[in-house]
Coordinates of C-alpha atoms and ligand atoms in Angstrom, one line a residue:
X7 CA -17.0 37.7 -3.9
X8 CA -17.8 35.8 -7.1
X9 CA -16.0 32.9 -8.5
X10 CA -13.3 33.8 -11.0
X11 CA -11.5 30.5 -11.5
X12 CA -9.5 30.6 -14.7
X13 CA -6.5 28.2 -14.7
X14 CA -6.0 24.7 -13.5
X15 CA -2.4 23.6 -12.9
X16 CA -1.9 19.8 -12.7
X17 CA 0.9 18.5 -10.5
X18 CA 3.3 15.9 -11.8
X19 CA 3.8 13.2 -10.6
X20 CA 0.4 12.6 -9.0
X21 CA -1.9 9.7 -8.3
X22 CA -1.0 6.0 -8.4
X23 CA 2.5 4.8 -7.4
X24 CA 4.1 1.5 -8.4
X25 CA 3.0 -0.1 -5.1
X26 CA -0.7 0.8 -5.7
X27 CA -0.6 -0.4 -9.3
X28 CA 0.8 -3.7 -8.1
X29 CA -1.7 -4.1 -5.2
X30 CA -4.7 -3.5 -7.3
X31 CA -3.4 -5.8 -10.1
X32 CA -2.9 -8.6 -7.5
X33 CA -6.6 -8.4 -6.5
X34 CA -7.8 -8.2 -10.0
X35 CA -5.7 -11.1 -11.2
X36 CA -6.8 -13.2 -8.2
X37 CA -10.4 -12.5 -9.1
X38 CA -9.8 -13.5 -12.7
X39 CA -7.8 -16.5 -11.9
X40 CA -9.7 -18.0 -8.9
X41 CA -13.1 -16.3 -9.2
X42 CA -15.1 -14.3 -6.6
X43 CA -15.0 -14.0 -3.7
X44 CA -11.5 -12.9 -3.0
X45 CA -10.9 -11.8 0.6
X46 CA -8.7 -8.7 1.2
X47 CA -7.4 -7.9 4.6
X48 CA -8.0 -4.1 5.1
X49 CA -8.7 -1.8 2.2
X50 CA -6.2 -2.8 -0.5
X51 CA -5.3 0.9 -0.7
X52 CA -7.1 3.8 1.1
X53 CA -9.4 4.9 -1.7
X54 CA -13.2 4.7 -1.7
X55 CA -13.5 4.5 -5.5
X56 CA -10.8 1.7 -5.8
X57 CA -12.4 -0.3 -3.0
X58 CA -16.0 0.1 -4.3
X59 CA -14.8 -1.0 -7.8
X60 CA -13.2 -4.1 -6.5
X61 CA -16.2 -4.9 -4.3
X62 CA -18.4 -4.8 -7.4
X63 CA -16.0 -7.4 -9.0
X64 CA -16.3 -9.7 -6.0
X65 CA -13.6 -8.7 -3.5
X66 CA -14.6 -8.8 0.2
X67 CA -12.7 -6.5 2.5
X68 CA -12.3 -7.6 6.1
X69 CA -10.2 -6.5 9.1
X70 CA -10.5 -9.7 11.1
X71 CA -9.2 -13.1 9.8
X72 CA -12.2 -14.7 11.7
X73 CA -14.3 -13.3 8.9
X74 CA -12.5 -15.3 6.2
X75 CA -14.0 -18.7 5.5
X76 CA -11.9 -21.9 5.3
X77 CA -10.1 -22.5 2.0
X78 CA -10.5 -18.9 0.9
X79 CA -8.0 -16.8 -1.1
X80 CA -6.7 -13.9 1.0
X81 CA -4.8 -10.8 -0.1
X82 CA -2.9 -8.6 2.3
X83 CA -3.3 -4.9 1.7
X84 CA -0.5 -2.7 0.3
X85 CA 0.2 -1.4 3.8
X86 CA 1.5 -4.7 5.1
X87 CA 0.7 -6.9 8.1
X88 CA 2.2 -7.9 11.4
X89 CA 4.0 -11.2 11.9
X90 CA 1.0 -12.3 14.0
X91 CA -1.5 -11.7 11.2
X92 CA 0.9 -13.4 8.7
X93 CA 1.3 -16.4 11.0
X94 CA -2.4 -16.8 11.7
X95 CA -3.3 -16.6 8.0
X96 CA -0.7 -19.3 7.2
X97 CA -1.9 -21.5 10.1
X98 CA -5.5 -21.3 8.8
X99 CA -4.4 -22.5 5.4
X100 CA -5.7 -19.7 3.3
X101 CA -4.2 -19.2 -0.2
X102 CA -2.3 -16.0 0.5
X103 CA -1.2 -13.3 -1.9
X104 CA 0.8 -10.5 -0.3
X105 CA 0.2 -7.1 -1.8
X106 CA 2.4 -5.3 0.7
X107 CA 4.3 -2.7 -1.1
X108 CA 7.9 -3.9 -1.7
X109 CA 9.2 -0.7 -0.1
X110 CA 7.3 -1.6 3.1
X111 CA 8.6 -5.1 3.0
X112 CA 12.1 -3.7 2.7
X113 CA 11.5 -1.9 6.0
X114 CA 10.2 -5.1 7.6
X115 CA 13.3 -7.0 6.5
X116 CA 15.6 -4.2 7.9
X117 CA 13.8 -4.3 11.2
X118 CA 14.1 -8.1 11.4
X119 CA 17.8 -8.0 10.5
X120 CA 18.8 -5.3 13.0
X121 CA 16.7 -6.9 15.7
X122 CA 18.8 -10.0 15.4
X123 CA 21.9 -7.8 16.0
X124 CA 20.3 -6.6 19.2
X125 CA 18.8 -3.3 18.0
X126 CA 15.8 -1.5 19.5
X127 CA 13.8 0.9 17.3
X128 CA 12.3 4.3 17.3
X129 CA 9.5 4.4 14.7
X130 CA 8.3 7.7 13.3
X131 CA 4.7 7.2 12.3
X132 CA 1.0 7.7 13.0
X133 CA -0.5 5.6 15.7
X134 CA -3.2 3.2 14.5
X135 CA -2.2 3.4 10.8
X136 CA -2.1 -0.2 9.3
X137 CA 1.5 0.3 8.0
X138 CA 2.7 1.3 11.5
X139 CA 0.9 -1.7 13.0
X140 CA 2.4 -4.0 10.4
X141 CA 6.0 -2.7 10.9
X142 CA 5.8 -2.5 14.7
X143 CA 4.3 -6.0 14.6
X144 CA 7.4 -7.4 13.0
X145 CA 8.8 -7.7 16.5
X146 CA 7.1 -8.7 19.8
X147 CA 8.5 -5.6 21.5
X148 CA 11.4 -3.1 21.2
X149 CA 9.8 -0.7 18.8
X150 CA 8.9 2.7 20.3
X151 CA 6.5 4.9 18.3
X152 CA 7.0 8.7 18.1
X153 CA 4.4 10.8 16.3
X154 CA 5.8 14.2 16.9
X155 CA 9.0 16.0 18.3
X156 CA 7.5 16.1 21.8
X157 CA 7.2 12.3 22.0
X158 CA 11.0 11.9 21.6
X159 CA 11.6 12.9 25.2
X160 CA 9.2 10.2 26.4
X161 CA 10.9 7.3 24.7
X162 CA 12.3 4.8 27.3
X163 CA 14.6 2.3 25.5
X164 CA 16.2 -0.5 27.5
X165 CA 19.6 0.6 26.2
X166 CA 21.0 3.3 23.9
X167 CA 24.0 1.7 22.2
X168 CA 21.9 -0.1 19.6
X169 CA 19.0 2.1 18.6
X170 CA 17.8 2.5 15.0
X171 CA 15.2 4.8 13.4
X172 CA 12.5 3.5 11.1
X173 CA 9.7 5.5 9.5
X174 CA 6.3 5.1 7.9
X175 CA 6.7 5.5 4.2
X176 CA 4.1 8.2 3.7
X177 CA 5.1 10.9 6.2
X178 CA 5.6 14.6 5.6
X179 CA 9.3 14.7 4.6
X180 CA 9.9 17.9 6.5
X181 CA 8.1 16.8 9.7
X182 CA 10.0 13.5 9.7
X183 CA 13.3 15.3 9.3
X184 CA 12.5 17.5 12.4
X185 CA 11.6 14.5 14.4
X186 CA 14.7 12.6 13.2
X187 CA 16.8 15.7 14.3
X188 CA 15.2 15.5 17.8
X189 CA 15.9 11.8 18.0
X190 CA 19.6 12.4 17.0
X191 CA 19.9 15.1 19.6
X192 CA 18.7 12.9 22.4
X193 CA 20.4 9.7 21.1
X194 CA 23.5 10.8 19.2
X195 CA 24.6 7.3 18.2
X196 CA 21.2 6.3 16.8
X197 CA 21.3 4.5 13.5
X198 CA 19.3 6.2 10.8
X199 CA 18.1 4.5 7.6
X200 CA 20.8 4.6 4.8
X201 CA 18.1 5.8 2.4
X202 CA 15.1 7.3 4.1
X203 CA 12.1 5.0 4.6
X204 CA 9.9 7.6 3.1
X205 CA 9.2 6.3 -0.4
X206 CA 10.0 7.9 -3.7
X207 CA 6.3 8.4 -4.5
X208 CA 5.7 10.3 -1.2
X209 CA 8.8 12.5 -1.8
X210 CA 7.9 13.3 -5.4
X211 CA 4.3 14.1 -4.8
X212 CA 5.2 16.4 -1.9
X213 CA 8.0 18.1 -3.9
X214 CA 5.5 18.8 -6.8
X215 CA 3.0 20.4 -4.4
X216 CA 5.7 22.5 -2.9
X217 CA 6.7 23.7 -6.4
X218 CA 3.1 24.3 -7.3
X219 CA 2.0 26.1 -4.1
X220 CA 3.7 29.4 -5.0
X221 CA 2.0 29.4 -8.5
X222 CA -1.6 28.8 -7.4
X223 CA -4.2 30.3 -5.0
X224 CA -5.6 27.0 -3.8
X225 CA -4.6 23.4 -3.9
X226 CA -7.1 20.5 -4.3
X227 CA -5.9 17.0 -3.4
X228 CA -7.9 14.0 -4.7
X229 CA -7.7 11.4 -2.0
X230 CA -9.8 9.6 0.6
X231 CA -9.9 10.8 4.2
X232 CA -8.1 7.7 5.4
X233 CA -5.2 8.1 3.1
X234 CA -2.1 9.3 5.0
X235 CA -0.1 10.4 2.0
X236 CA -3.0 12.3 0.5
X237 CA -3.5 14.2 3.8
X238 CA 0.1 15.1 3.9
X239 CA -0.2 16.7 0.4
X240 CA -2.9 19.0 1.5
X241 CA -0.9 19.8 4.7
X242 CA 2.2 20.6 2.6
X243 CA 0.2 23.2 0.7
X244 CA -1.3 24.7 3.8
X245 CA 2.1 25.0 5.5
X246 CA 3.3 27.1 2.6
X247 CA 0.3 29.4 3.1
X248 CA -1.8 28.1 0.2
X249 CA -5.3 26.8 1.2
X250 CA -5.4 23.0 0.7
X251 CA -8.5 20.8 0.5
X252 CA -8.9 17.1 0.1
X253 CA -11.8 15.6 -2.0
X254 CA -12.8 12.0 -2.3
X255 CA -14.6 12.7 -5.5
X256 CA -15.7 15.7 -7.6
X257 CA -18.9 15.9 -5.6
X258 CA -17.0 17.0 -2.6
X259 CA -15.8 20.2 -4.2
X260 CA -17.4 23.3 -2.6
X261 CA -17.9 26.3 -4.8
X262 CA -17.1 28.8 -2.0
X263 CA -13.5 27.4 -1.7
X264 CA -12.8 29.1 -5.0
X265 CA -14.2 32.5 -4.3
X266 CA -11.8 35.2 -5.4
X267 CA -9.2 32.7 -6.6
X268 CA -8.2 32.3 -10.3
X269 CA -5.4 29.7 -10.2
X270 CA -6.2 26.2 -8.9
X271 CA -3.5 23.6 -8.3
X272 CA -4.7 19.9 -8.6
X273 CA -2.9 16.8 -7.4
X274 CA -3.8 13.3 -6.2
X275 CA -2.6 11.0 -3.5
X276 CA -0.8 7.7 -4.4
X277 CA -4.0 5.7 -4.0
X278 CA -6.3 8.1 -6.0
X279 CA -7.2 7.1 -9.6
X280 CA -6.7 9.5 -12.5
X281 CA -10.4 9.1 -13.5
X282 CA -11.3 11.1 -10.3
X283 CA -8.8 13.8 -11.2
X284 CA -10.5 14.1 -14.7
X285 CA -13.9 14.4 -13.0
X286 CA -12.6 17.1 -10.7
X287 CA -11.1 19.0 -13.7
X288 CA -14.5 18.9 -15.4
X289 CA -16.2 20.3 -12.3
X290 CA -13.6 23.1 -11.9
X291 CA -14.1 23.9 -15.6
X292 CA -17.8 24.2 -14.9
X293 CA -16.8 26.9 -12.4
X294 CA -15.1 28.9 -15.2
X295 CA -11.6 27.4 -15.7
X296 CA -10.6 27.8 -19.3
X297 CA -7.0 26.5 -19.3
X298 CA -5.6 23.2 -17.9
X299 CA -1.8 23.0 -17.8
X300 CA 0.5 20.3 -16.4
X301 CA 3.5 21.4 -14.4
X302 CA 6.4 19.0 -15.4
X303 CA 8.0 17.2 -12.4
X304 CA 10.1 14.2 -11.6
X305 CA 9.5 11.4 -14.0
X306 CA 8.7 8.0 -12.4
X307 CA 9.6 4.7 -13.9
X308 CA 9.4 2.4 -10.9
X309 CA 7.6 -0.9 -11.5
X310 CA 7.3 -3.8 -9.1
X311 CA 7.0 -7.4 -10.1
X312 CA 3.9 -9.4 -9.2
X313 CA 4.1 -12.3 -6.7
X314 CA 4.2 -15.8 -8.1
X315 CA 1.1 -17.7 -8.8
X316 CA -0.9 -14.9 -10.5
X317 CA -0.1 -15.5 -14.1
X318 CA -3.0 -15.5 -16.5
X319 CA -3.6 -17.6 -19.6
X320 CA -0.6 -17.8 -21.8
X321 CA 1.8 -15.7 -19.7
X322 CA 5.2 -17.1 -19.2
X323 CA 5.8 -18.5 -15.7
X324 CA 9.3 -17.1 -15.6
X325 CA 8.6 -13.5 -16.2
X326 CA 6.3 -12.3 -13.4
X327 CA 7.7 -13.8 -10.3
Ligands
2E7_19 C1 0.6 1.4 1.1 C2 1.5 2.2 1.7 O1 -3.5 3.5 0.4 P1 -2.8 4.8 0.7 O2 -3.6 6.0 0.7 O3 -2.0 4.6 2.0 P2 -1.5 5.6 3.1 O4 -0.4 4.9 3.8 O5 -1.0 6.9 2.5 O6 -2.6 5.9 4.1 O7 -1.7 5.1 -0.4 C3 -1.0 4.1 -1.0 C4 -0.1 3.4 -0.1 C5 0.9 4.1 0.6 N1 1.7 3.5 1.5 C6 -0.2 2.1 0.2 CL1 2.5 1.5 2.9
F3S20 FE1 4.7 1.9 -1.8 FE2 5.1 4.4 -1.5 FE3 3.2 3.7 -3.0 S1 5.3 2.9 0.1 S2 2.5 1.8 -2.0 S3 5.4 3.3 -3.3 S4 3.2 5.5 -1.6

């Protein structure tokens, strides 16, 4: 079958969230203010383009604090760090800027507060993801990870009177709800977060893909393979029966994906820059698309303040703390 792409539908909201904007700005300001190199623990956000761009400006990305020289400036990634990493970085005397998304910090604070009241936790999340390591690492023990409904039966808390659920911020809203239901069925008195830990940006981007999926033949998600929230967007489309593919850049698009399809939906994960979306649009246009339309969605106005100590030039010290 030949390619008959005609329309591109752009999801809204898509791309950068407030936590990503802030995290990138922290690294850029640190580079401007203190000069290269600036060390960053883990990819500041899970996006190849963003990371390469910051590398070119003098950021050095490391996983192990042993790779940071004495006296260096160190930025923690948007995904957050464990207490152990935080303590070690402080003990080594680095100048630290914490780019942890404030919505992740909120989860860390809640975990610490409830732990003091004697709570144990069930965390819904993906094993090995840095956010999960950071949140689980807020306590020495007492956080049990579940990745899917089947894991709930295997949790062995020391007690069940004080159990609370916490989640990764970028989960599939629907999968997390199923797992939470299974947790509630096994532990009826479990304490659930007042407001879901899944963040506004994750929720809004998934809602937009759901809305879009019935109006298109294929969904393309701009996002790097390591990006949890981007993967979830492609999954949401596929679960609704619409083929969903992720691309790290326009070069990843494969012509055969579009065979026989005329309506292409396009979105981007919270760590994927708009410039990549524009490049993908141009490539799809080259396949024949003649119209590009934006599907209106939930407006986003969230903005997080920067940490102290990153003001530039004449900026007032009182306004960005
Ligand atoms: C931090 C947090 O960098 P990402 O692709 O991260 P995920 O968690 O989706 O792999 O996206 C931005 C971001 C999302 N959540 C950063 Cl905790
Ligand atoms: Fe924060 Fe959610 Fe973005 S947790 S970094 S606002 S995807």
